[in-house]
Coordinates of N, CA and C in Angstrom, one line a residue:
M1 N -91.8 121.1 32.3 CA -93.1 121.9 31.6 C -93.2 121.0 30.5
Y2 N -94.0 121.6 29.3 CA -94.5 120.9 28.2 C -93.5 120.9 27.2
E3 N -93.3 119.7 26.4 CA -92.4 119.7 25.5 C -92.9 119.5 24.0
K4 N -94.3 118.9 24.1 CA -95.1 118.9 22.8 C -96.3 119.3 22.8
I5 N -96.7 120.3 22.3 CA -98.2 120.7 22.4 C -98.9 120.6 21.2
L6 N -100.2 120.2 21.2 CA -101.1 120.4 20.2 C -102.1 121.5 20.2
L7 N -101.9 122.5 19.3 CA -102.9 123.5 19.1 C -103.9 123.4 18.4
A8 N -105.3 123.1 18.6 CA -106.5 122.9 17.9 C -106.8 124.4 17.4
V9 N -106.9 124.7 16.1 CA -107.6 125.9 15.5 C -108.5 125.7 14.8
D10 N -109.4 126.9 14.6 CA -110.4 126.8 13.5 C -110.5 128.4 12.8
G11 N -109.8 129.3 13.5 CA -109.8 130.7 13.0 C -110.9 131.5 13.9
S12 N -111.6 130.8 14.7 CA -112.6 131.6 15.4 C -112.0 132.5 16.7
E13 N -112.6 133.2 17.0 CA -112.0 134.3 18.2 C -111.5 133.6 19.3
H14 N -112.1 132.2 19.8 CA -111.5 131.4 20.7 C -110.6 131.0 20.7
S15 N -110.3 130.4 19.1 CA -109.2 129.7 18.7 C -108.0 130.8 18.7
L16 N -108.1 132.0 18.2 CA -107.2 133.0 18.2 C -106.6 133.3 19.8
R17 N -107.5 133.3 20.8 CA -107.1 133.5 22.2 C -106.3 132.0 22.6
A18 N -106.7 131.1 22.0 CA -106.0 129.8 22.5 C -104.6 129.9 22.0
T19 N -104.4 130.6 20.8 CA -103.0 130.8 20.2 C -102.2 131.4 20.9
E20 N -102.8 132.5 21.5 CA -102.2 133.6 22.5 C -101.8 133.0 23.4
E21 N -102.4 131.9 24.2 CA -102.0 131.4 25.2 C -100.9 130.5 24.9
V22 N -100.8 129.7 23.8 CA -99.7 128.6 23.4 C -98.6 129.9 23.4
I23 N -98.6 130.7 22.7 CA -97.2 131.7 22.6 C -96.8 131.9 24.0
K24 N -97.7 132.4 24.8 CA -97.1 132.7 26.1 C -96.5 131.4 26.8
I25 N -97.1 130.3 26.7 CA -96.4 129.2 27.0 C -95.1 128.8 26.5
C26 N -94.9 128.8 25.1 CA -93.7 128.6 24.5 C -92.7 129.7 25.0
Q27 N -93.0 131.0 24.9 CA -92.2 132.0 25.2 C -91.6 131.8 26.6
G28 N -92.2 131.2 27.6 CA -92.0 131.2 29.1 C -91.2 130.0 29.1
S29 N -91.0 129.1 28.3 CA -90.6 127.9 28.4 C -89.0 128.0 28.3
T30 N -88.4 127.2 29.5 CA -86.9 127.2 29.4 C -86.3 126.5 28.2
H31 N -87.1 125.3 27.6 CA -86.4 124.5 26.6 C -87.2 124.7 25.4
P32 N -86.9 124.3 24.2 CA -87.8 124.3 22.9 C -89.0 123.5 22.9
V33 N -90.1 123.9 22.6 CA -91.3 123.4 22.6 C -91.8 122.8 21.1
Q34 N -92.1 121.5 21.1 CA -92.4 121.0 19.7 C -93.9 121.5 19.6
L35 N -94.4 122.2 18.7 CA -95.8 122.8 18.5 C -96.4 122.2 17.4
E36 N -97.5 121.5 17.3 CA -98.5 121.3 16.0 C -99.6 122.0 15.9
V37 N -100.0 122.7 15.2 CA -101.3 123.3 14.8 C -102.0 122.3 14.0
I38 N -103.3 122.0 14.6 CA -104.2 121.1 13.7 C -105.5 121.9 13.5
N39 N -106.0 121.9 12.5 CA -107.5 122.2 12.0 C -108.1 120.9 11.4
A40 N -109.0 120.5 12.3 CA -109.7 119.3 12.1 C -111.0 119.9 11.5
L41 N -111.3 119.6 10.1 CA -112.5 119.8 9.5 C -113.6 118.9 9.6
Q42 N -115.0 119.5 10.2 CA -115.8 118.5 10.1 C -116.2 117.8 8.5
E43 N -116.4 116.7 8.6 CA -116.6 115.9 7.5 C -117.9 116.5 6.9
V44 N -118.3 116.9 5.6 CA -119.3 117.4 5.1 C -120.3 116.3 4.4
R45 N -121.4 116.1 5.1 CA -122.2 115.0 4.8 C -123.1 115.4 3.2
N46 N -123.5 114.5 2.7 CA -124.4 115.0 1.2 C -125.5 115.6 1.6
S47 N -126.2 115.4 2.7 CA -127.4 116.5 2.9 C -126.9 117.8 3.1
E48 N -125.7 117.8 3.8 CA -125.2 119.2 3.8 C -124.9 119.8 2.6
I49 N -124.2 119.3 1.7 CA -123.9 119.6 0.5 C -125.2 120.2 -0.3
V50 N -126.2 119.4 -0.3 CA -127.5 119.8 -1.0 C -127.9 121.2 -0.3
L51 N -128.1 121.0 1.2 CA -128.9 122.2 1.7 C -127.9 123.3 1.5
Q52 N -126.7 123.2 1.9 CA -125.8 124.2 2.3 C -125.2 124.9 0.8
Q53 N -125.4 123.8 -0.3 CA -124.7 124.1 -1.6 C -123.1 124.4 -1.4
V54 N -122.7 123.4 -0.9 CA -121.1 123.6 -0.6 C -120.4 122.3 -1.1
K55 N -119.1 122.4 -1.4 CA -118.4 121.2 -2.0 C -117.4 120.9 -0.9
A56 N -116.9 119.6 -0.6 CA -116.1 119.3 0.3 C -114.8 120.1 0.3
D57 N -114.2 120.4 -1.1 CA -113.0 120.9 -1.3 C -112.9 122.4 -0.8
D58 N -114.4 122.8 -1.3 CA -114.5 124.2 -0.4 C -114.2 124.6 0.8
V59 N -114.9 123.3 1.4 CA -114.7 123.6 3.1 C -113.1 123.3 3.4
Y60 N -112.5 122.3 2.8 CA -111.0 122.3 3.2 C -110.3 123.8 2.8
R61 N -110.5 124.3 1.6 CA -109.7 125.3 1.1 C -110.3 126.7 2.2
D62 N -111.6 126.6 2.6 CA -111.9 127.7 3.6 C -111.1 127.5 5.2
G63 N -111.0 126.2 5.3 CA -110.4 126.1 6.6 C -108.7 126.5 6.6
E64 N -108.2 126.4 5.6 CA -106.7 127.0 5.4 C -106.8 128.2 5.4
V65 N -107.7 129.1 4.8 CA -108.1 130.6 4.9 C -108.2 130.9 6.3
R66 N -109.2 130.3 6.9 CA -109.4 130.7 8.5 C -108.4 130.5 9.2
I67 N -107.6 129.8 9.2 CA -106.5 129.9 10.2 C -105.4 130.5 9.9
Q68 N -105.4 131.5 9.0 CA -104.2 132.1 8.5 C -104.0 133.2 9.8
H69 N -104.8 133.8 10.3 CA -104.7 134.5 11.5 C -103.8 133.9 12.6
N70 N -104.1 132.5 12.9 CA -103.6 131.7 13.8 C -102.4 131.7 13.6
E71 N -101.6 131.2 12.4 CA -100.4 131.0 11.7 C -99.6 132.2 12.0
E72 N -100.4 133.4 11.7 CA -99.7 134.7 11.4 C -99.4 135.0 12.9
K73 N -100.0 134.9 14.0 CA -99.6 135.3 15.3 C -98.7 134.3 15.7
L74 N -98.4 133.1 15.2 CA -97.1 132.2 15.4 C -96.2 132.7 14.9
R75 N -96.1 133.0 13.8 CA -94.9 133.5 13.0 C -94.4 134.9 13.5
N76 N -95.5 135.8 13.9 CA -94.9 137.2 14.3 C -94.2 136.9 15.8
A77 N -94.6 135.8 16.5 CA -94.1 135.6 17.6 C -92.9 134.8 17.6
N78 N -92.2 134.3 16.4 CA -91.0 133.6 16.1 C -91.3 132.0 16.8
I79 N -92.6 131.5 16.8 CA -92.7 130.2 17.2 C -92.8 129.4 16.3
P80 N -91.9 128.7 16.2 CA -91.9 127.5 15.2 C -93.0 126.4 15.4
Y81 N -93.7 126.0 14.4 CA -94.7 125.0 14.3 C -94.9 124.2 13.2
T82 N -95.6 123.0 13.3 CA -96.0 122.5 12.2 C -97.6 122.2 11.9
R83 N -98.0 122.1 10.8 CA -99.5 122.2 10.7 C -100.0 121.1 9.8
T84 N -101.3 120.6 10.5 CA -102.0 119.6 9.7 C -103.4 120.0 9.8
I85 N -104.0 119.6 8.4 CA -105.4 120.1 8.3 C -105.9 118.7 8.0
E86 N -106.9 118.1 8.7 CA -107.4 116.8 8.6 C -109.1 116.8 8.6
R87 N -109.7 116.0 7.8 CA -111.1 116.0 7.7 C -111.7 114.9 8.8
G88 N -112.8 114.9 9.1 CA -113.4 113.9 10.1 C -114.3 114.8 11.3
E89 N -114.4 113.8 12.4 CA -115.1 114.5 13.6 C -114.1 115.3 14.4
A90 N -114.1 116.3 14.5 CA -113.2 117.1 15.0 C -112.7 116.9 16.4
G91 N -113.6 116.7 17.4 CA -113.2 116.2 18.8 C -112.6 114.9 18.7
K92 N -112.9 113.9 18.2 CA -112.5 112.8 18.0 C -111.1 112.5 17.6
M93 N -111.0 113.3 16.2 CA -109.8 113.5 15.7 C -108.4 114.0 16.2
I94 N -109.0 115.2 17.0 CA -108.1 116.0 17.8 C -107.6 115.1 19.2
A95 N -108.3 114.6 19.7 CA -108.3 113.8 20.7 C -107.1 112.5 20.4
E96 N -107.4 111.8 19.4 CA -106.5 110.8 18.7 C -105.4 111.2 18.1
K97 N -105.3 112.4 17.7 CA -103.9 113.0 17.3 C -103.1 113.0 18.7
A98 N -103.6 113.8 19.5 CA -103.1 113.9 20.8 C -102.4 112.6 21.6
N99 N -103.5 111.7 21.7 CA -102.9 110.3 22.1 C -101.9 109.6 21.3
N100 N -102.2 109.6 20.1 CA -101.0 108.7 19.3 C -99.9 109.7 19.0
G101 N -99.9 111.0 19.1 CA -98.6 111.6 19.1 C -98.0 111.8 20.4
L102 N -98.6 111.3 21.3 CA -98.0 111.4 22.9 C -97.6 112.8 23.2
F103 N -98.6 113.7 23.0 CA -98.6 115.3 23.3 C -98.6 115.5 24.7
D104 N -98.0 116.3 25.2 CA -98.0 116.8 26.7 C -99.4 117.5 26.9
L105 N -99.7 118.4 26.1 CA -100.7 119.3 26.4 C -101.4 119.5 25.2
V106 N -103.0 119.5 25.1 CA -103.7 120.0 23.9 C -104.3 121.5 24.4
V107 N -104.3 122.3 23.4 CA -104.9 123.7 23.8 C -105.9 124.0 22.8
I108 N -107.2 124.4 23.4 CA -108.4 124.5 22.2 C -109.2 125.5 22.9
G109 N -109.6 126.3 22.2 CA -110.8 127.4 22.6 C -112.1 126.4 23.0
T110 N -113.0 127.3 23.7 CA -114.2 127.0 24.0 C -115.1 126.6 23.1
R111 N -115.3 127.6 22.0 CA -116.2 127.3 20.9 C -115.1 127.9 19.7
G112 N -116.1 127.2 18.6 CA -115.4 127.3 17.4 C -116.4 127.5 16.4
L113 N -115.6 127.5 15.0 CA -116.8 127.5 13.9 C -116.7 125.9 13.2
N114 N -117.8 125.5 12.8 CA -117.8 124.3 11.8 C -117.7 124.9 10.5
G115 N -117.8 123.8 9.8 CA -117.7 124.0 8.1 C -118.4 125.0 7.6
F116 N -119.6 125.4 8.4 CA -120.4 126.4 7.6 C -120.4 127.9 8.4
Q117 N -119.4 128.1 9.2 CA -119.2 129.3 9.7 C -120.3 129.5 11.1
K118 N -120.7 128.6 11.6 CA -121.5 128.8 12.5 C -121.1 128.5 14.0
L119 N -121.7 129.1 15.1 CA -121.1 129.0 16.3 C -121.4 127.4 16.8
V120 N -120.4 126.8 17.4 CA -120.7 125.6 17.9 C -120.4 125.7 19.5
V121 N -121.4 125.3 20.2 CA -121.4 125.5 21.7 C -120.5 124.4 22.3
G122 N -119.0 124.6 22.2 CA -118.2 123.8 23.0 C -118.2 122.4 22.7
S123 N -118.9 121.8 21.8 CA -119.0 120.3 21.8 C -117.6 119.7 21.2
V124 N -116.9 120.2 20.6 CA -115.7 119.8 20.0 C -114.7 119.9 21.4
S125 N -114.4 121.1 22.2 CA -113.8 120.9 23.2 C -114.1 119.9 24.3
T126 N -115.3 119.7 24.3 CA -115.9 118.6 25.3 C -115.4 117.3 25.0
E127 N -115.5 116.9 23.9 CA -115.2 115.7 23.2 C -113.7 115.6 23.6
V128 N -112.9 116.5 23.2 CA -111.5 116.5 23.4 C -111.2 116.4 24.8
I129 N -111.8 116.9 25.7 CA -111.4 116.5 27.2 C -111.9 115.3 27.4
K130 N -112.8 114.8 27.0 CA -113.3 113.5 27.4 C -112.4 112.2 26.8
R131 N -111.9 112.4 25.7 CA -111.1 111.4 24.8 C -109.6 111.6 25.1
A132 N -109.1 112.8 25.3 CA -107.6 113.1 25.5 C -107.1 112.4 26.8
K133 N -105.7 111.9 26.7 CA -104.9 111.3 27.9 C -104.2 112.1 28.4
C134 N -104.0 113.3 28.0 CA -103.0 114.2 28.4 C -103.9 115.5 28.9
P135 N -103.2 116.2 29.7 CA -104.2 117.6 29.9 C -104.7 118.5 28.7
V136 N -105.9 119.1 29.1 CA -106.4 119.9 27.9 C -106.7 121.5 28.7
L137 N -105.9 122.3 28.1 CA -106.3 123.6 28.3 C -107.3 124.4 27.3
V138 N -108.4 124.6 27.8 CA -109.7 125.3 27.1 C -109.6 126.8 27.6
V139 N -109.5 127.6 26.4 CA -109.5 129.0 26.5 C -110.7 129.6 26.1
K140 N -110.9 130.7 26.9 CA -112.4 131.3 26.4 C -112.1 132.6 26.0

């Protein structure tokens, strides 16, 4: 079974469902699972800062707030985990983390939220599928 799982979250409905699937996997495992939760925040470009009137630090803080529901689900299920919040190209960053950390599985929602709370049509999950060397479970 899976010993090391990377759960990519952003607080969206799809990422909450991905969290629920990870809980099922962990609870059904006969051995401890090392779980890492990653929230990869898209870098804020200067043009977006001007157009959207946001600050890069606000995007980071908003990312922490958005994933609280994911973390709450894990805590309520007594699933131990570590958490990482990073900035960059989300799909590329998640796949690199999975590959460099030798994860057995990546779990991600089909759609998520970018830094400005807009729907992304699966571009991050598609990028992770293309780049990750381990299996990727995409939850809708």
